[in-house]
JSON list of C-alpha atoms in Angstrom, two decimals:
[
{"chain": "A", "resi": 1, "resn": "MET", "atom": "CA", "xyz": [-33.35, -40.49, -51.39]},
{"chain": "A", "resi": 2, "resn": "ASN", "atom": "CA", "xyz": [-29.65, -39.70, -51.94]},
{"chain": "A", "resi": 3, "resn": "THR", "atom": "CA", "xyz": [-27.72, -40.62, -48.79]},
{"chain": "A", "resi": 4, "resn": "ARG", "atom": "CA", "xyz": [-24.27, -39.73, -50.12]},
{"chain": "A", "resi": 5, "resn": "PRO", "atom": "CA", "xyz": [-22.41, -36.92, -48.32]},
{"chain": "A", "resi": 6, "resn": "PRO", "atom": "CA", "xyz": [-22.71, -33.53, -50.05]},
{"chain": "A", "resi": 7, "resn": "TYR", "atom": "CA", "xyz": [-19.05, -33.47, -51.09]},
{"chain": "A", "resi": 8, "resn": "LEU", "atom": "CA", "xyz": [-19.63, -36.57, -53.27]},
{"chain": "A", "resi": 9, "resn": "ILE", "atom": "CA", "xyz": [-22.57, -35.05, -55.11]},
{"chain": "A", "resi": 10, "resn": "PRO", "atom": "CA", "xyz": [-21.46, -33.07, -58.19]},
{"chain": "A", "resi": 11, "resn": "SER", "atom": "CA", "xyz": [-22.63, -29.52, -58.65]},
{"chain": "A", "resi": 12, "resn": "ARG", "atom": "CA", "xyz": [-22.44, -29.91, -62.45]},
{"chain": "A", "resi": 13, "resn": "GLY", "atom": "CA", "xyz": [-21.82, -32.62, -65.01]},
{"chain": "A", "resi": 14, "resn": "ALA", "atom": "CA", "xyz": [-23.64, -35.22, -62.93]},
{"chain": "A", "resi": 15, "resn": "LYS", "atom": "CA", "xyz": [-23.83, -37.65, -65.86]},
{"chain": "A", "resi": 16, "resn": "ARG", "atom": "CA", "xyz": [-20.05, -38.00, -65.74]},
{"chain": "A", "resi": 17, "resn": "THR", "atom": "CA", "xyz": [-20.08, -39.12, -62.10]},
{"chain": "A", "resi": 18, "resn": "HIS", "atom": "CA", "xyz": [-20.09, -42.81, -61.20]},
{"chain": "A", "resi": 19, "resn": "TYR", "atom": "CA", "xyz": [-20.24, -44.60, -57.87]},
{"chain": "A", "resi": 20, "resn": "GLU", "atom": "CA", "xyz": [-19.93, -48.22, -59.01]},
{"chain": "A", "resi": 21, "resn": "HIS", "atom": "CA", "xyz": [-17.27, -50.13, -57.07]},
{"chain": "A", "resi": 22, "resn": "GLU", "atom": "CA", "xyz": [-15.97, -51.87, -60.19]},
{"chain": "A", "resi": 23, "resn": "THR", "atom": "CA", "xyz": [-15.53, -48.57, -62.04]},
{"chain": "A", "resi": 24, "resn": "ILE", "atom": "CA", "xyz": [-13.63, -47.00, -59.16]},
{"chain": "A", "resi": 25, "resn": "CYS", "atom": "CA", "xyz": [-11.40, -50.08, -58.77]},
{"chain": "A", "resi": 26, "resn": "SER", "atom": "CA", "xyz": [-10.55, -50.21, -62.48]},
{"chain": "A", "resi": 27, "resn": "ILE", "atom": "CA", "xyz": [-9.25, -46.64, -62.40]},
{"chain": "A", "resi": 28, "resn": "LEU", "atom": "CA", "xyz": [-7.33, -47.16, -59.16]},
{"chain": "A", "resi": 29, "resn": "ASP", "atom": "CA", "xyz": [-5.71, -50.30, -60.56]},
{"chain": "A", "resi": 30, "resn": "GLU", "atom": "CA", "xyz": [-4.51, -48.56, -63.73]},
{"chain": "A", "resi": 31, "resn": "ALA", "atom": "CA", "xyz": [-3.17, -45.42, -62.07]},
{"chain": "A", "resi": 32, "resn": "LEU", "atom": "CA", "xyz": [0.32, -45.56, -60.54]},
{"chain": "A", "resi": 33, "resn": "PHE", "atom": "CA", "xyz": [0.19, -42.35, -58.51]},
{"chain": "A", "resi": 34, "resn": "CYS", "atom": "CA", "xyz": [-2.29, -40.39, -56.45]},
{"chain": "A", "resi": 35, "resn": "THR", "atom": "CA", "xyz": [-2.29, -37.03, -54.71]},
{"chain": "A", "resi": 36, "resn": "ILE", "atom": "CA", "xyz": [-3.15, -36.87, -51.01]},
{"chain": "A", "resi": 37, "resn": "SER", "atom": "CA", "xyz": [-4.42, -33.54, -49.69]},
{"chain": "A", "resi": 38, "resn": "TYR", "atom": "CA", "xyz": [-4.96, -32.56, -46.08]},
{"chain": "A", "resi": 39, "resn": "ALA", "atom": "CA", "xyz": [-4.89, -29.54, -43.78]},
{"chain": "A", "resi": 40, "resn": "VAL", "atom": "CA", "xyz": [-2.84, -28.86, -40.65]},
{"chain": "A", "resi": 41, "resn": "ASP", "atom": "CA", "xyz": [-3.30, -25.69, -38.61]},
{"chain": "A", "resi": 42, "resn": "ASN", "atom": "CA", "xyz": [-5.50, -24.29, -41.38]},
{"chain": "A", "resi": 43, "resn": "ARG", "atom": "CA", "xyz": [-2.69, -24.72, -43.93]},
{"chain": "A", "resi": 44, "resn": "PRO", "atom": "CA", "xyz": [-3.29, -26.93, -46.98]},
{"chain": "A", "resi": 45, "resn": "PHE", "atom": "CA", "xyz": [-0.84, -29.63, -48.04]},
{"chain": "A", "resi": 46, "resn": "SER", "atom": "CA", "xyz": [-0.90, -31.84, -51.13]},
{"chain": "A", "resi": 47, "resn": "ILE", "atom": "CA", "xyz": [1.54, -34.71, -51.72]},
{"chain": "A", "resi": 48, "resn": "PRO", "atom": "CA", "xyz": [1.82, -36.96, -54.82]},
{"chain": "A", "resi": 49, "resn": "THR", "atom": "CA", "xyz": [2.76, -40.56, -54.04]},
{"chain": "A", "resi": 50, "resn": "ALA", "atom": "CA", "xyz": [2.64, -44.10, -55.42]},
{"chain": "A", "resi": 51, "resn": "PHE", "atom": "CA", "xyz": [-0.19, -46.33, -54.23]},
{"chain": "A", "resi": 52, "resn": "VAL", "atom": "CA", "xyz": [-1.73, -49.73, -54.71]},
{"chain": "A", "resi": 53, "resn": "ARG", "atom": "CA", "xyz": [-5.24, -51.09, -54.25]},
{"chain": "A", "resi": 54, "resn": "TYR", "atom": "CA", "xyz": [-5.69, -54.44, -52.56]},
{"chain": "A", "resi": 55, "resn": "GLU", "atom": "CA", "xyz": [-9.27, -55.60, -52.05]},
{"chain": "A", "resi": 56, "resn": "ASP", "atom": "CA", "xyz": [-11.19, -52.68, -50.50]},
{"chain": "A", "resi": 57, "resn": "LYS", "atom": "CA", "xyz": [-8.27, -50.55, -49.36]},
{"chain": "A", "resi": 58, "resn": "ILE", "atom": "CA", "xyz": [-5.48, -48.56, -50.95]},
{"chain": "A", "resi": 59, "resn": "TYR", "atom": "CA", "xyz": [-1.98, -48.51, -49.48]},
{"chain": "A", "resi": 60, "resn": "ILE", "atom": "CA", "xyz": [0.88, -46.03, -49.51]},
{"chain": "A", "resi": 61, "resn": "HIS", "atom": "CA", "xyz": [4.27, -46.07, -47.83]},
{"chain": "A", "resi": 62, "resn": "GLY", "atom": "CA", "xyz": [6.81, -43.58, -46.58]},
{"chain": "A", "resi": 63, "resn": "SER", "atom": "CA", "xyz": [9.67, -43.03, -44.16]},
{"chain": "A", "resi": 64, "resn": "VAL", "atom": "CA", "xyz": [8.77, -43.14, -40.47]},
{"chain": "A", "resi": 65, "resn": "GLY", "atom": "CA", "xyz": [10.45, -39.71, -40.25]},
{"chain": "A", "resi": 66, "resn": "SER", "atom": "CA", "xyz": [8.36, -38.11, -43.00]},
{"chain": "A", "resi": 67, "resn": "HIS", "atom": "CA", "xyz": [6.39, -35.07, -41.81]},
{"chain": "A", "resi": 68, "resn": "PHE", "atom": "CA", "xyz": [3.67, -35.96, -44.30]},
{"chain": "A", "resi": 69, "resn": "ILE", "atom": "CA", "xyz": [3.39, -39.54, -43.02]},
{"chain": "A", "resi": 70, "resn": "ARG", "atom": "CA", "xyz": [3.52, -38.53, -39.35]},
{"chain": "A", "resi": 71, "resn": "GLU", "atom": "CA", "xyz": [0.65, -36.08, -39.84]},
{"chain": "A", "resi": 72, "resn": "ILE", "atom": "CA", "xyz": [-1.78, -38.26, -41.76]},
{"chain": "A", "resi": 73, "resn": "GLU", "atom": "CA", "xyz": [-1.10, -41.42, -39.72]},
{"chain": "A", "resi": 74, "resn": "LYS", "atom": "CA", "xyz": [-2.93, -39.61, -36.90]},
{"chain": "A", "resi": 75, "resn": "GLY", "atom": "CA", "xyz": [-6.14, -40.26, -38.81]},
{"chain": "A", "resi": 76, "resn": "ILE", "atom": "CA", "xyz": [-6.89, -36.72, -39.90]},
{"chain": "A", "resi": 77, "resn": "PRO", "atom": "CA", "xyz": [-9.29, -36.35, -42.86]},
{"chain": "A", "resi": 78, "resn": "VAL", "atom": "CA", "xyz": [-7.64, -36.59, -46.27]},
{"chain": "A", "resi": 79, "resn": "CYS", "atom": "CA", "xyz": [-8.77, -36.25, -49.85]},
{"chain": "A", "resi": 80, "resn": "ILE", "atom": "CA", "xyz": [-7.12, -38.62, -52.33]},
{"chain": "A", "resi": 81, "resn": "SER", "atom": "CA", "xyz": [-7.31, -37.88, -56.06]},
{"chain": "A", "resi": 82, "resn": "VAL", "atom": "CA", "xyz": [-6.33, -39.92, -59.11]},
{"chain": "A", "resi": 83, "resn": "MET", "atom": "CA", "xyz": [-6.58, -38.92, -62.78]},
{"chain": "A", "resi": 84, "resn": "LEU", "atom": "CA", "xyz": [-5.87, -40.73, -66.02]},
{"chain": "A", "resi": 85, "resn": "THR", "atom": "CA", "xyz": [-5.87, -38.61, -69.20]},
{"chain": "A", "resi": 86, "resn": "ASP", "atom": "CA", "xyz": [-6.83, -40.37, -72.42]},
{"chain": "A", "resi": 87, "resn": "ALA", "atom": "CA", "xyz": [-7.07, -37.56, -74.98]},
{"chain": "A", "resi": 88, "resn": "LEU", "atom": "CA", "xyz": [-7.09, -33.82, -75.53]},
{"chain": "A", "resi": 89, "resn": "VAL", "atom": "CA", "xyz": [-10.45, -32.77, -76.91]},
{"chain": "A", "resi": 90, "resn": "VAL", "atom": "CA", "xyz": [-9.88, -30.05, -79.51]},
{"chain": "A", "resi": 91, "resn": "ALA", "atom": "CA", "xyz": [-13.02, -28.12, -80.40]},
{"chain": "A", "resi": 92, "resn": "LYS", "atom": "CA", "xyz": [-13.70, -25.32, -82.86]},
{"chain": "A", "resi": 93, "resn": "SER", "atom": "CA", "xyz": [-13.53, -22.78, -80.05]},
{"chain": "A", "resi": 94, "resn": "ALA", "atom": "CA", "xyz": [-11.26, -22.57, -77.01]},
{"chain": "A", "resi": 95, "resn": "PHE", "atom": "CA", "xyz": [-14.38, -22.36, -74.84]},
{"chain": "A", "resi": 96, "resn": "SER", "atom": "CA", "xyz": [-15.39, -25.89, -75.90]},
{"chain": "A", "resi": 97, "resn": "HIS", "atom": "CA", "xyz": [-11.97, -27.55, -75.54]},
{"chain": "A", "resi": 98, "resn": "SER", "atom": "CA", "xyz": [-11.94, -30.40, -73.04]},
{"chain": "A", "resi": 99, "resn": "VAL", "atom": "CA", "xyz": [-10.14, -33.58, -71.95]},
{"chain": "A", "resi": 100, "resn": "ASN", "atom": "CA", "xyz": [-11.14, -37.21, -72.07]},
{"chain": "A", "resi": 101, "resn": "TYR", "atom": "CA", "xyz": [-10.25, -38.53, -68.65]},
{"chain": "A", "resi": 102, "resn": "ARG", "atom": "CA", "xyz": [-11.02, -40.99, -65.86]},
{"chain": "A", "resi": 103, "resn": "SER", "atom": "CA", "xyz": [-10.66, -39.84, -62.27]},
{"chain": "A", "resi": 104, "resn": "VAL", "atom": "CA", "xyz": [-11.41, -40.89, -58.70]},
{"chain": "A", "resi": 105, "resn": "ILE", "atom": "CA", "xyz": [-11.86, -38.78, -55.58]},
{"chain": "A", "resi": 106, "resn": "ILE", "atom": "CA", "xyz": [-11.71, -40.49, -52.17]},
{"chain": "A", "resi": 107, "resn": "PHE", "atom": "CA", "xyz": [-12.43, -39.03, -48.73]},
{"chain": "A", "resi": 108, "resn": "SER", "atom": "CA", "xyz": [-10.86, -41.15, -46.03]},
{"chain": "A", "resi": 109, "resn": "ASN", "atom": "CA", "xyz": [-8.63, -41.41, -42.96]},
{"chain": "A", "resi": 110, "resn": "ALA", "atom": "CA", "xyz": [-5.34, -43.27, -42.67]},
{"chain": "A", "resi": 111, "resn": "GLU", "atom": "CA", "xyz": [-5.05, -46.54, -40.79]},
{"chain": "A", "resi": 112, "resn": "LYS", "atom": "CA", "xyz": [-1.47, -47.28, -39.75]},
{"chain": "A", "resi": 113, "resn": "VAL", "atom": "CA", "xyz": [-0.49, -50.85, -40.59]},
{"chain": "A", "resi": 114, "resn": "GLU", "atom": "CA", "xyz": [1.20, -52.22, -37.48]},
{"chain": "A", "resi": 115, "resn": "ASP", "atom": "CA", "xyz": [1.41, -55.93, -38.26]},
{"chain": "A", "resi": 116, "resn": "LEU", "atom": "CA", "xyz": [4.82, -56.79, -39.73]},
{"chain": "A", "resi": 117, "resn": "GLU", "atom": "CA", "xyz": [3.54, -59.40, -42.17]},
{"chain": "A", "resi": 118, "resn": "THR", "atom": "CA", "xyz": [0.75, -57.15, -43.42]},
{"chain": "A", "resi": 119, "resn": "LYS", "atom": "CA", "xyz": [3.30, -54.38, -43.96]},
{"chain": "A", "resi": 120, "resn": "ARG", "atom": "CA", "xyz": [5.49, -56.75, -45.96]},
{"chain": "A", "resi": 121, "resn": "ALA", "atom": "CA", "xyz": [2.49, -57.78, -48.03]},
{"chain": "A", "resi": 122, "resn": "ALA", "atom": "CA", "xyz": [1.59, -54.12, -48.70]},
{"chain": "A", "resi": 123, "resn": "PHE", "atom": "CA", "xyz": [5.14, -53.40, -49.86]},
{"chain": "A", "resi": 124, "resn": "GLU", "atom": "CA", "xyz": [4.98, -56.46, -52.13]},
{"chain": "A", "resi": 125, "resn": "TRP", "atom": "CA", "xyz": [1.66, -55.37, -53.66]},
{"chain": "A", "resi": 126, "resn": "LEU", "atom": "CA", "xyz": [2.99, -51.86, -54.28]},
{"chain": "A", "resi": 127, "resn": "THR", "atom": "CA", "xyz": [6.34, -53.04, -55.68]},
{"chain": "A", "resi": 128, "resn": "ASN", "atom": "CA", "xyz": [4.68, -55.45, -58.10]},
{"chain": "A", "resi": 129, "resn": "LYS", "atom": "CA", "xyz": [2.27, -52.77, -59.26]},
{"chain": "A", "resi": 130, "resn": "ILE", "atom": "CA", "xyz": [5.03, -50.26, -60.04]},
{"chain": "A", "resi": 131, "resn": "VAL", "atom": "CA", "xyz": [7.36, -52.89, -61.57]},
{"chain": "A", "resi": 132, "resn": "PRO", "atom": "CA", "xyz": [5.26, -56.00, -62.29]},
{"chain": "A", "resi": 133, "resn": "ASP", "atom": "CA", "xyz": [6.59, -59.35, -61.04]},
{"chain": "A", "resi": 134, "resn": "SER", "atom": "CA", "xyz": [9.71, -57.77, -59.54]},
{"chain": "A", "resi": 135, "resn": "TRP", "atom": "CA", "xyz": [9.27, -58.54, -55.83]},
{"chain": "A", "resi": 136, "resn": "ASP", "atom": "CA", "xyz": [10.62, -62.09, -55.93]},
{"chain": "A", "resi": 137, "resn": "TYR", "atom": "CA", "xyz": [13.54, -61.00, -58.13]},
{"chain": "A", "resi": 138, "resn": "LEU", "atom": "CA", "xyz": [14.78, -58.32, -55.75]},
{"chain": "A", "resi": 139, "resn": "ARG", "atom": "CA", "xyz": [16.90, -58.64, -52.62]},
{"chain": "A", "resi": 140, "resn": "PRO", "atom": "CA", "xyz": [14.35, -59.20, -49.81]},
{"chain": "A", "resi": 141, "resn": "MET", "atom": "CA", "xyz": [13.55, -56.32, -47.48]},
{"chain": "A", "resi": 142, "resn": "THR", "atom": "CA", "xyz": [15.10, -56.73, -44.06]},
{"chain": "A", "resi": 143, "resn": "ASP", "atom": "CA", "xyz": [13.09, -56.47, -40.85]},
{"chain": "A", "resi": 144, "resn": "SER", "atom": "CA", "xyz": [14.95, -53.23, -40.15]},
{"chain": "A", "resi": 145, "resn": "GLU", "atom": "CA", "xyz": [13.87, -51.76, -43.50]},
{"chain": "A", "resi": 146, "resn": "VAL", "atom": "CA", "xyz": [10.28, -52.76, -42.84]},
{"chain": "A", "resi": 147, "resn": "ARG", "atom": "CA", "xyz": [10.37, -51.08, -39.42]},
{"chain": "A", "resi": 148, "resn": "LYS", "atom": "CA", "xyz": [11.86, -47.91, -40.93]},
{"chain": "A", "resi": 149, "resn": "THR", "atom": "CA", "xyz": [8.99, -47.66, -43.40]},
{"chain": "A", "resi": 150, "resn": "THR", "atom": "CA", "xyz": [5.40, -46.77, -42.54]},
{"chain": "A", "resi": 151, "resn": "ALA", "atom": "CA", "xyz": [2.51, -48.37, -44.40]},
{"chain": "A", "resi": 152, "resn": "LEU", "atom": "CA", "xyz": [-0.84, -46.62, -44.35]},
{"chain": "A", "resi": 153, "resn": "ALA", "atom": "CA", "xyz": [-4.16, -48.02, -45.51]},
{"chain": "A", "resi": 154, "resn": "PHE", "atom": "CA", "xyz": [-7.26, -46.11, -46.60]},
{"chain": "A", "resi": 155, "resn": "THR", "atom": "CA", "xyz": [-10.74, -47.43, -47.18]},
{"chain": "A", "resi": 156, "resn": "PHE", "atom": "CA", "xyz": [-12.60, -45.97, -50.12]},
{"chain": "A", "resi": 157, "resn": "ASN", "atom": "CA", "xyz": [-16.18, -46.21, -48.92]},
{"chain": "A", "resi": 158, "resn": "GLU", "atom": "CA", "xyz": [-16.62, -42.52, -49.68]},
{"chain": "A", "resi": 159, "resn": "ALA", "atom": "CA", "xyz": [-15.46, -42.36, -53.28]},
{"chain": "A", "resi": 160, "resn": "SER", "atom": "CA", "xyz": [-16.70, -41.29, -56.68]},
{"chain": "A", "resi": 161, "resn": "ALA", "atom": "CA", "xyz": [-15.39, -41.57, -60.22]},
{"chain": "A", "resi": 162, "resn": "ARG", "atom": "CA", "xyz": [-15.75, -39.00, -62.98]},
{"chain": "A", "resi": 163, "resn": "MET", "atom": "CA", "xyz": [-15.15, -39.67, -66.66]},
{"chain": "A", "resi": 164, "resn": "ARG", "atom": "CA", "xyz": [-15.40, -38.02, -70.03]},
{"chain": "A", "resi": 165, "resn": "ASP", "atom": "CA", "xyz": [-15.20, -39.81, -73.35]},
{"chain": "A", "resi": 166, "resn": "GLY", "atom": "CA", "xyz": [-16.01, -38.83, -76.89]},
{"chain": "A", "resi": 167, "resn": "MET", "atom": "CA", "xyz": [-15.64, -36.03, -79.40]},
{"chain": "A", "resi": 168, "resn": "PRO", "atom": "CA", "xyz": [-15.92, -32.27, -78.83]},
{"chain": "A", "resi": 169, "resn": "ASN", "atom": "CA", "xyz": [-19.26, -30.76, -77.89]},
{"chain": "A", "resi": 170, "resn": "ASP", "atom": "CA", "xyz": [-19.18, -27.70, -80.12]},
{"chain": "A", "resi": 171, "resn": "GLU", "atom": "CA", "xyz": [-21.86, -25.07, -80.06]},
{"chain": "A", "resi": 172, "resn": "PRO", "atom": "CA", "xyz": [-24.45, -25.66, -82.82]},
{"chain": "A", "resi": 173, "resn": "GLU", "atom": "CA", "xyz": [-23.54, -22.42, -84.56]},
{"chain": "A", "resi": 174, "resn": "ASP", "atom": "CA", "xyz": [-19.87, -23.48, -84.71]},
{"chain": "A", "resi": 175, "resn": "LEU", "atom": "CA", "xyz": [-20.35, -26.86, -86.39]},
{"chain": "A", "resi": 176, "resn": "ALA", "atom": "CA", "xyz": [-20.12, -25.48, -89.95]},
{"chain": "A", "resi": 177, "resn": "LEU", "atom": "CA", "xyz": [-16.95, -23.46, -89.30]},
{"chain": "A", "resi": 178, "resn": "PRO", "atom": "CA", "xyz": [-13.90, -24.54, -91.40]},
{"chain": "A", "resi": 179, "resn": "ILE", "atom": "CA", "xyz": [-11.88, -25.20, -88.22]},
{"chain": "A", "resi": 180, "resn": "TRP", "atom": "CA", "xyz": [-10.44, -28.65, -87.46]},
{"chain": "A", "resi": 181, "resn": "SER", "atom": "CA", "xyz": [-11.82, -30.39, -84.38]},
{"chain": "A", "resi": 182, "resn": "GLY", "atom": "CA", "xyz": [-11.33, -33.86, -82.91]},
{"chain": "A", "resi": 183, "resn": "LEU", "atom": "CA", "xyz": [-9.11, -35.76, -80.48]},
{"chain": "A", "resi": 184, "resn": "ILE", "atom": "CA", "xyz": [-5.39, -35.86, -79.75]},
{"chain": "A", "resi": 185, "resn": "PRO", "atom": "CA", "xyz": [-4.84, -39.23, -77.99]},
{"chain": "A", "resi": 186, "resn": "LEU", "atom": "CA", "xyz": [-2.46, -39.33, -75.03]},
{"chain": "A", "resi": 187, "resn": "GLN", "atom": "CA", "xyz": [-0.54, -42.41, -73.90]},
{"chain": "A", "resi": 188, "resn": "THR", "atom": "CA", "xyz": [1.52, -43.32, -70.86]},
{"chain": "A", "resi": 189, "resn": "LYS", "atom": "CA", "xyz": [3.66, -46.37, -71.54]},
{"chain": "A", "resi": 190, "resn": "ARG", "atom": "CA", "xyz": [6.78, -48.05, -70.23]},
{"chain": "A", "resi": 191, "resn": "GLY", "atom": "CA", "xyz": [9.89, -47.61, -72.35]},
{"chain": "A", "resi": 192, "resn": "GLN", "atom": "CA", "xyz": [12.96, -49.78, -72.83]},
{"chain": "A", "resi": 193, "resn": "PRO", "atom": "CA", "xyz": [14.88, -50.27, -69.55]},
{"chain": "A", "resi": 194, "resn": "VAL", "atom": "CA", "xyz": [18.22, -48.45, -69.29]},
{"chain": "A", "resi": 195, "resn": "ALA", "atom": "CA", "xyz": [20.89, -50.10, -67.13]},
{"chain": "A", "resi": 196, "resn": "ASP", "atom": "CA", "xyz": [23.03, -48.20, -64.65]},
{"chain": "A", "resi": 197, "resn": "GLU", "atom": "CA", "xyz": [26.80, -48.71, -64.45]},
{"chain": "A", "resi": 198, "resn": "THR", "atom": "CA", "xyz": [26.55, -51.70, -62.10]},
{"chain": "A", "resi": 199, "resn": "SER", "atom": "CA", "xyz": [24.12, -53.54, -64.38]},
{"chain": "A", "resi": 200, "resn": "LYS", "atom": "CA", "xyz": [25.57, -53.07, -67.85]},
{"chain": "A", "resi": 201, "resn": "ASN", "atom": "CA", "xyz": [26.74, -56.70, -67.99]},
{"chain": "A", "resi": 202, "resn": "ILE", "atom": "CA", "xyz": [23.64, -58.18, -66.32]},
{"chain": "A", "resi": 203, "resn": "PRO", "atom": "CA", "xyz": [20.95, -59.49, -68.68]},
{"chain": "A", "resi": 204, "resn": "ILE", "atom": "CA", "xyz": [17.61, -57.70, -68.46]},
{"chain": "A", "resi": 205, "resn": "PRO", "atom": "CA", "xyz": [15.36, -59.95, -66.38]},
{"chain": "A", "resi": 206, "resn": "LYS", "atom": "CA", "xyz": [12.29, -61.47, -67.95]},
{"chain": "A", "resi": 207, "resn": "HIS", "atom": "CA", "xyz": [9.86, -59.30, -65.99]},
{"chain": "A", "resi": 208, "resn": "LEU", "atom": "CA", "xyz": [11.47, -56.14, -67.46]},
{"chain": "A", "resi": 209, "resn": "SER", "atom": "CA", "xyz": [11.71, -57.31, -71.05]}
]
């Protein structure tokens, strides 16, 4: 018997849906940004933000004065989405075009991180995810900066992953058409660092090279 909530059960393409913890974590660890959606007074809101997974929670941060942060820290229901695109799938007809992707949808509620040391740790995890190995290189955050920043944690007990991989699925009658079909790979990669005016004479640190 399927005990998952209805909103985690796909209405179509069920074979692309996965619930394995390892699969979900692998996508969350590769993605740098998520989109958090919620509703207030029957009005929808959707905010993109950086995040990090640590163990069985994901963490975000924001200013204590942020309207977005102040609303969701109340614990209202949120939907968190992540998507990685790997290739454009070009078929012989526009109807059969698709995308190779890996995505995660999470339904959760924010937990405000109150403990100062846990907040510092969350900021370190997030900083090192966005710019690997940079936390110890940077000027340390002050206690005042930590207090001015809110850290929110979300469990992902109610989560599912969806993925597509492979070549186009053309209609049988289209396979013999003299129209090119295949994949256009997509890549997101880090480029060469560009120094600002204050850093032109400072060597690029090892973690950025």
